């Protein structure tokens, strides 16, 4: 799937409308932006467009969940202010996103960058209403989508609008298409997939898709115990999804048929209770004594996983291998993270908590790509078509 990018079209003297993801966290009491990562992430695309002399650049985003109503605390004024500081040129913030007043304000604006009001003040946005999408499209000559986090939703600003304008991707979307879309669709082999995190049920779609592509599947984290249980191994009080034991068993059989090598933990770090444990031990094999809880992979497993990953050309990692938020239970996730970083092969990281783990261990710059989509990343890794990407023009 080759989609047209902002680099493939003429911007000069054009009115450009761009969907960005400025859904930043706000302090509940003061309304101050507590983390502007999403704004800074969009700067390369914004700066590229501005350098190419558009007539104007109109930005649009949602913020929070106003559910189709105007909510004063979810207006975009603080976002406009922060953006203005970051790009060091004035940003005109409008009080609505469609209508004749908005059009007139864009026409007469002396500022080159305009930020429309929160799209979700209109219920038509999430309903992907065609008239609303047409109204958004009528504001500009070119549509750019750089909001990966909402690309899995067919909303007016992410999908509908693309039907009425030349529609291309921004740089953030380009990267996701290249590294999550293309690299996982036809990966450079061997492909090893590391899966962890809390639940089998969250990741089963990813497993199903990647079983058709992967050479090796390494399973750790909370979901490993349902897999171990399905093989008749005792797991004590470790995390278990009882209703997924059969599914885990089937998955392992499927993997065998497809010649995918599956690697499960062979030892664990176990505790008597997760908070303030009295006992912390390493098991000598895969089985976990009654009453004990596995919170991380053990040292033998770390070595086993490293050996399984060593010869791969692409590594896709989704889900921490232990309760890494607690430093005492972080060794497995850290060791495997550092190993992947050191291997220097193509490494694609997905999942909010996995991204936090990579950041916690200072490995962000050493990974090839860290997908920032949350739900969108997961669906993309499941091999699903994301409406926000599908709607863009083919190359
Ligand atoms: P991601 O957000 O990267 O997709 P998940 O949300 O699926 O990952 O899972 C992350 C959570 O899994 C983390 O909060 C971590 O503490 C938890 N986890 C990892 N290993 C275990 C374990 N052995 N037992 C319980 N929870 C675990
Ligand atoms: Mg998570």
Coordinates of C-alpha atoms and ligand atoms in Angstrom, one line a residue:
X1 CA 0.0 0.0 0.0
X2 CA 1.8 3.1 -1.3
X3 CA 0.2 6.3 -0.2
X4 CA 0.9 9.8 -1.4
X5 CA 2.8 11.9 1.1
X6 CA 3.1 15.6 1.6
X7 CA 6.5 15.3 -0.2
X8 CA 4.7 14.2 -3.4
X9 CA 2.5 17.3 -3.9
X10 CA 2.8 21.1 -4.6
X11 CA 2.1 23.2 -1.5
X12 CA 3.0 26.6 -2.8
X13 CA 0.1 29.1 -2.6
X14 CA -2.3 26.4 -1.6
X15 CA -4.7 26.4 1.4
X16 CA -3.6 23.3 3.3
X17 CA -5.8 21.7 6.0
X18 CA -4.1 19.2 8.2
X19 CA -5.5 16.8 10.8
X20 CA -3.1 16.6 13.7
X21 CA -3.3 14.8 17.0
X22 CA -3.1 17.6 19.6
X23 CA -5.1 15.6 22.1
X24 CA -2.7 16.6 24.9
X25 CA -3.2 15.8 28.6
X26 CA -4.4 18.9 30.6
X27 CA -4.1 19.5 34.4
X28 CA -7.7 19.0 35.6
X29 CA -7.6 22.0 38.0
X30 CA -5.6 24.6 36.0
X31 CA -6.2 23.5 32.4
X32 CA -2.4 23.7 31.8
X33 CA -0.9 21.3 29.3
X34 CA 1.1 18.7 31.3
X35 CA 2.8 17.0 28.3
X36 CA 3.2 18.6 24.9
X37 CA 4.9 15.6 23.2
X38 CA 2.0 15.3 20.7
X39 CA 2.4 18.9 19.6
X40 CA 6.2 18.7 19.3
X41 CA 5.8 15.4 17.3
X42 CA 3.8 17.3 14.6
X43 CA 6.4 20.1 14.2
X44 CA 8.5 18.5 11.4
X45 CA 5.4 18.3 9.2
X46 CA 4.2 21.8 10.1
X47 CA 7.6 23.3 9.5
X48 CA 8.0 21.5 6.2
X49 CA 4.6 22.9 5.0
X50 CA 5.4 26.4 6.1
X51 CA 8.8 26.3 4.4
X52 CA 7.0 25.5 1.2
X53 CA 5.0 28.7 1.2
X54 CA 1.4 27.6 1.4
X55 CA -1.3 30.3 1.2
X56 CA -2.3 29.2 4.7
X57 CA -2.0 26.2 7.0
X58 CA -5.2 25.3 8.8
X59 CA -4.8 22.8 11.6
X60 CA -7.6 20.7 13.2
X61 CA -7.7 18.3 16.1
X62 CA -9.9 16.9 18.8
X63 CA -9.2 17.3 22.5
X64 CA -10.8 15.1 25.1
X65 CA -14.3 13.7 24.9
X66 CA -16.8 16.6 24.6
X67 CA -19.3 14.2 23.0
X68 CA -20.7 16.7 20.5
X69 CA -21.1 19.6 22.8
X70 CA -19.1 22.8 23.4
X71 CA -17.2 22.3 26.7
X72 CA -15.4 25.5 27.7
X73 CA -12.6 23.5 29.4
X74 CA -11.9 21.6 26.2
X75 CA -11.4 24.7 24.0
X76 CA -8.1 24.7 22.1
X77 CA -6.7 28.1 23.3
X78 CA -3.9 26.6 25.5
X79 CA -2.9 24.4 22.6
X80 CA -2.8 27.3 20.2
X81 CA -0.6 29.2 22.7
X82 CA 1.8 26.3 23.1
X83 CA 2.0 25.8 19.4
X84 CA 2.7 29.5 18.8
X85 CA 5.6 29.3 21.3
X86 CA 7.0 26.2 19.6
X87 CA 6.9 27.4 16.0
X88 CA 7.8 30.9 17.0
X89 CA 5.2 32.5 14.7
X90 CA 1.6 33.6 15.5
X91 CA -1.3 31.1 15.4
X92 CA -4.8 32.3 15.0
X93 CA -7.2 30.2 17.0
X94 CA -10.9 30.2 15.8
X95 CA -13.9 29.5 18.0
X96 CA -15.5 26.9 15.7
X97 CA -14.3 24.6 12.9
X98 CA -17.0 25.0 10.2
X99 CA -19.4 27.6 8.8
X100 CA -19.3 31.0 7.1
X101 CA -17.7 32.8 10.0
X102 CA -14.8 30.3 10.0
X103 CA -14.4 30.7 6.3
X104 CA -14.3 34.5 6.6
X105 CA -11.9 34.4 9.5
X106 CA -9.5 32.2 7.5
X107 CA -9.8 34.5 4.5
X108 CA -9.0 37.6 6.5
X109 CA -6.4 36.1 8.8
X110 CA -3.1 37.9 8.8
X111 CA -1.6 34.9 10.5
X112 CA -0.4 32.1 8.3
X113 CA -1.2 29.3 10.8
X114 CA -4.8 28.8 11.9
X115 CA -6.1 26.4 14.5
X116 CA -9.8 25.4 14.2
X117 CA -11.8 24.7 17.4
X118 CA -12.1 21.2 18.9
X119 CA -13.7 19.1 16.2
X120 CA -15.6 17.0 18.7
X121 CA -17.7 19.9 19.7
X122 CA -19.7 18.7 16.7
X123 CA -21.2 15.2 17.0
X124 CA -20.9 15.0 13.2
X125 CA -17.2 14.6 13.5
X126 CA -17.3 11.2 15.1
X127 CA -20.4 10.2 13.1
X128 CA -18.3 10.8 9.9
X129 CA -21.2 12.9 8.6
X130 CA -20.7 13.6 4.9
X131 CA -21.9 17.2 5.0
X132 CA -19.7 18.0 7.9
X133 CA -16.7 16.4 6.1
X134 CA -17.6 18.5 2.9
X135 CA -17.6 21.7 5.0
X136 CA -14.2 20.9 6.4
X137 CA -13.0 20.2 2.9
X138 CA -14.4 23.5 1.6
X139 CA -12.0 25.4 3.8
X140 CA -8.9 24.2 1.8
X141 CA -7.3 22.9 -1.4
X142 CA -5.2 20.1 0.1
X143 CA -5.8 17.7 3.0
X144 CA -3.0 16.2 5.0
X145 CA -3.4 13.6 7.7
X146 CA -0.7 13.5 10.3
X147 CA -2.8 12.1 13.2
X148 CA -1.9 8.4 13.5
X149 CA -3.6 8.0 16.9
X150 CA -7.1 8.5 15.3
X151 CA -6.3 6.8 12.0
X152 CA -8.2 3.6 13.1
X153 CA -11.4 5.7 13.4
X154 CA -13.4 6.7 10.4
X155 CA -14.3 10.2 11.5
X156 CA -15.1 13.2 9.3
X157 CA -11.6 14.8 9.8
X158 CA -9.7 11.5 9.4
X159 CA -11.6 9.7 6.6
X160 CA -14.7 11.7 5.3
X161 CA -12.8 14.8 4.3
X162 CA -10.3 12.8 2.3
X163 CA -13.0 12.0 -0.3
X164 CA -13.4 15.7 -1.2
X165 CA -9.7 16.9 -1.5
X166 CA -6.4 15.7 -2.7
X167 CA -5.4 13.7 0.4
X168 CA -1.9 12.9 1.5
X169 CA 0.0 11.8 4.6
X170 CA 2.2 13.9 6.9
X171 CA 5.6 12.7 8.2
X172 CA 4.3 11.0 11.3
X173 CA 1.8 8.9 9.3
X174 CA 4.5 8.2 6.7
X175 CA 6.7 6.6 9.4
X176 CA 3.9 4.5 10.7
X177 CA 3.0 3.3 7.2
X178 CA 6.6 2.5 6.5
X179 CA 7.5 0.8 9.8
X180 CA 4.3 -0.8 11.1
X181 CA 2.4 -1.1 7.8
X182 CA 5.0 -2.1 5.2
X183 CA 7.7 -3.6 7.4
X184 CA 5.3 -6.0 9.0
X185 CA 3.3 -6.8 5.9
X186 CA 6.4 -7.9 4.1
X187 CA 9.1 -8.0 6.7
X188 CA 12.8 -8.5 6.1
X189 CA 13.2 -12.1 7.4
X190 CA 13.8 -13.7 9.8
X191 CA 11.1 -11.8 11.8
X192 CA 11.0 -12.3 15.5
X193 CA 8.0 -11.1 17.5
X194 CA 8.2 -10.4 21.2
X195 CA 4.8 -10.4 22.9
X196 CA 4.1 -9.6 26.5
X197 CA 1.9 -7.3 28.5
X198 CA -1.0 -8.1 30.5
X199 CA -3.6 -10.0 28.6
X200 CA -3.8 -12.7 25.9
X201 CA -7.2 -11.3 24.9
X202 CA -5.7 -7.9 24.1
X203 CA -3.0 -9.4 21.9
X204 CA -4.7 -12.3 20.2
X205 CA -5.4 -10.3 17.0
X206 CA -1.7 -9.4 16.8
X207 CA -0.6 -13.0 17.4
X208 CA -3.0 -14.3 14.7
X209 CA -1.7 -11.8 12.1
X210 CA 2.0 -12.2 12.9
X211 CA 1.9 -16.0 13.1
X212 CA 1.6 -15.8 9.3
X213 CA 4.7 -13.6 9.0
X214 CA 7.0 -14.5 11.9
X215 CA 9.7 -17.0 12.2
X216 CA 10.0 -16.8 16.0
X217 CA 7.5 -15.8 18.6
X218 CA 8.8 -15.0 22.1
X219 CA 6.1 -14.8 24.8
X220 CA 6.6 -13.2 28.2
X221 CA 4.8 -10.9 30.5
X222 CA 1.4 -11.5 32.1
X223 CA 0.0 -13.4 29.1
X224 CA 2.8 -16.0 29.2
X225 CA 1.1 -17.8 32.2
X226 CA -2.1 -18.6 30.4
X227 CA 0.1 -20.2 27.7
X228 CA 2.2 -22.1 30.3
X229 CA -1.0 -23.2 32.0
X230 CA -2.3 -24.5 28.6
X231 CA 0.8 -26.8 28.5
X232 CA 0.0 -28.2 31.9
X233 CA 2.6 -26.2 33.8
X234 CA 1.7 -24.9 37.3
X235 CA 1.5 -21.2 37.5
X236 CA 0.7 -20.6 41.2
X237 CA -1.3 -17.3 41.5
X238 CA 0.2 -15.7 38.4
X239 CA -2.0 -13.8 36.0
X240 CA -4.4 -16.2 34.3
X241 CA -7.2 -15.7 31.8
X242 CA -9.1 -19.0 32.5
X243 CA -11.4 -18.6 29.5
X244 CA -8.4 -18.2 27.2
X245 CA -6.5 -21.4 28.1
X246 CA -8.0 -23.3 25.1
X247 CA -7.2 -20.4 22.8
X248 CA -3.6 -20.3 24.0
X249 CA -3.3 -24.0 23.4
X250 CA -4.8 -23.7 19.9
X251 CA -2.5 -20.9 19.1
X252 CA 0.6 -22.9 20.1
X253 CA -0.6 -25.8 17.9
X254 CA -1.2 -23.4 15.0
X255 CA 2.3 -22.0 15.4
X256 CA 3.7 -25.5 15.2
X257 CA 1.9 -26.2 12.0
X258 CA 3.1 -22.9 10.5
X259 CA 6.7 -23.7 11.6
X260 CA 6.9 -20.7 13.8
X261 CA 9.2 -21.3 16.7
X262 CA 7.5 -20.4 20.0
X263 CA 9.6 -19.6 23.0
X264 CA 8.0 -19.5 26.4
X265 CA 9.6 -18.6 29.8
X266 CA 11.6 -21.4 31.5
X267 CA 12.1 -19.6 34.8
X268 CA 10.6 -16.7 36.6
X269 CA 11.0 -14.1 39.3
X270 CA 8.3 -14.8 41.8
X271 CA 6.9 -13.1 44.8
X272 CA 4.3 -13.9 47.6
X273 CA 2.6 -10.6 46.9
X274 CA 3.1 -7.9 44.3
X275 CA 3.2 -4.9 46.7
X276 CA 5.9 -5.0 49.5
X277 CA 6.6 -8.7 49.0
X278 CA 8.2 -10.7 51.9
X279 CA 9.6 -13.3 49.5
X280 CA 11.3 -12.6 46.2
X281 CA 12.8 -15.7 44.5
X282 CA 13.8 -17.1 41.2
X283 CA 12.3 -20.4 40.2
X284 CA 14.6 -23.2 39.0
X285 CA 12.3 -24.2 36.1
X286 CA 9.1 -23.2 34.4
X287 CA 6.7 -24.2 37.2
X288 CA 5.6 -21.8 39.8
X289 CA 4.8 -23.0 43.4
X290 CA 1.3 -22.6 44.9
X291 CA 0.6 -19.2 46.2
X292 CA 3.4 -17.5 44.4
X293 CA 3.1 -14.9 41.6
X294 CA 5.4 -14.5 38.6
X295 CA 6.3 -10.8 38.1
X296 CA 9.1 -11.0 35.6
X297 CA 11.0 -13.5 33.4
X298 CA 14.0 -15.2 35.1
X299 CA 17.7 -15.1 34.1
X300 CA 17.6 -18.4 32.1
X301 CA 14.7 -17.1 30.2
X302 CA 16.5 -13.8 29.4
X303 CA 19.4 -15.9 27.9
X304 CA 16.9 -18.1 26.0
X305 CA 15.0 -15.1 24.6
X306 CA 18.3 -13.4 23.5
X307 CA 19.3 -16.6 21.7
X308 CA 15.9 -16.7 20.0
X309 CA 16.2 -13.1 18.8
X310 CA 19.9 -13.1 17.9
X311 CA 19.6 -14.1 14.2
X312 CA 16.6 -12.0 13.2
X313 CA 16.6 -9.1 10.8
X314 CA 13.4 -7.6 12.1
X315 CA 12.0 -7.5 15.6
X316 CA 8.6 -6.5 16.5
X317 CA 7.9 -5.9 20.2
X318 CA 4.6 -5.4 21.8
X319 CA 4.1 -5.8 25.6
X320 CA 6.5 -5.6 28.6
X321 CA 7.9 -8.9 29.9
X322 CA 7.3 -8.2 33.5
X323 CA 5.7 -5.6 35.8
X324 CA 8.5 -3.2 34.8
X325 CA 6.8 -0.2 36.5
X326 CA 8.3 -1.6 39.7
X327 CA 12.1 -1.4 39.5
X328 CA 12.4 -4.7 41.3
X329 CA 10.5 -6.5 38.5
X330 CA 12.0 -4.6 35.6
X331 CA 15.2 -6.7 34.9
X332 CA 13.7 -8.9 32.2
X333 CA 12.1 -6.1 30.2
X334 CA 15.3 -4.0 30.6
X335 CA 17.7 -6.8 29.5
X336 CA 15.6 -7.7 26.4
X337 CA 15.1 -4.0 25.6
X338 CA 18.9 -3.4 25.8
X339 CA 19.6 -6.5 23.8
X340 CA 17.2 -5.5 21.0
X341 CA 18.7 -2.0 20.9
X342 CA 22.3 -3.4 20.7
X343 CA 21.5 -5.9 18.0
X344 CA 21.0 -3.0 15.6
X345 CA 18.4 -4.8 13.5
X346 CA 15.1 -3.2 12.4
X347 CA 13.2 -2.8 15.7
X348 CA 9.5 -1.8 15.7
X349 CA 8.0 -1.1 19.1
X350 CA 4.2 -0.9 19.7
X351 CA 2.0 -0.4 22.7
X352 CA 1.8 2.5 25.2
X353 CA 3.3 0.6 28.0
X354 CA 6.1 -0.9 25.9
X355 CA 6.9 2.6 24.7
X356 CA 7.1 3.8 28.3
X357 CA 9.4 0.9 29.2
X358 CA 11.7 1.7 26.3
X359 CA 11.7 5.3 27.5
X360 CA 12.3 4.3 31.1
X361 CA 15.5 2.5 30.1
X362 CA 16.7 5.3 27.8
X363 CA 16.5 3.2 24.7
X364 CA 14.2 5.4 22.6
X365 CA 16.8 6.6 20.2
X366 CA 18.2 3.1 19.6
X367 CA 15.0 1.6 18.3
X368 CA 14.1 1.9 14.6
X369 CA 10.5 3.0 15.2
X370 CA 8.3 3.5 18.2
X371 CA 4.7 3.5 17.2
X372 CA 2.7 6.2 19.0
X373 CA -0.8 5.2 18.2
X374 CA -2.2 3.2 21.1
X375 CA -5.3 1.6 19.7
X376 CA -4.3 2.5 16.1
X377 CA -0.9 0.8 16.6
X378 CA -2.5 -2.4 17.8
X379 CA -5.0 -2.5 14.9
X380 CA -2.2 -1.8 12.5
X381 CA -0.2 -4.7 13.9
X382 CA -3.2 -6.9 13.7
X383 CA -3.0 -6.3 9.9
X384 CA -6.2 -4.3 9.8
X385 CA -6.9 -1.6 7.2
X386 CA -6.9 1.8 9.0
X387 CA -9.6 4.0 7.5
X388 CA -7.6 7.2 7.9
X389 CA -4.8 5.7 5.8
X390 CA -7.0 3.8 3.3
X391 CA -8.7 7.1 2.4
X392 CA -5.5 8.8 1.3
X393 CA -4.5 8.9 -2.4
X394 CA -2.5 6.1 -3.8
X395 CA 0.8 6.9 -5.3
Ligands
LIG1 P1 1.2 -2.3 25.9 O1 0.5 -1.0 26.4 O2 2.6 -2.1 25.6 O3 0.4 -2.9 24.7 P2 -0.1 -3.9 27.8 O4 -1.0 -2.8 28.2 O5 -0.7 -5.1 27.2 O6 1.2 -3.4 27.0 O7 0.5 -4.5 29.2 C1 1.3 -3.7 30.0 C2 1.2 -4.2 31.4 O8 1.4 -5.5 31.6 C3 2.1 -3.4 32.3 O9 1.4 -2.5 33.1 C4 2.8 -4.6 33.1 O10 2.9 -4.3 34.5 C5 1.9 -5.7 32.9 N1 2.6 -7.0 33.1 C6 3.7 -7.4 32.6 N2 4.1 -8.6 33.1 C7 3.2 -8.9 34.0 C8 3.1 -10.0 34.9 N3 4.0 -11.0 35.0 N4 2.0 -10.0 35.7 C9 1.1 -9.0 35.6 N5 1.1 -8.0 34.8 C10 2.2 -7.9 34.0
LIG2 MG1 -1.2 -0.8 27.7

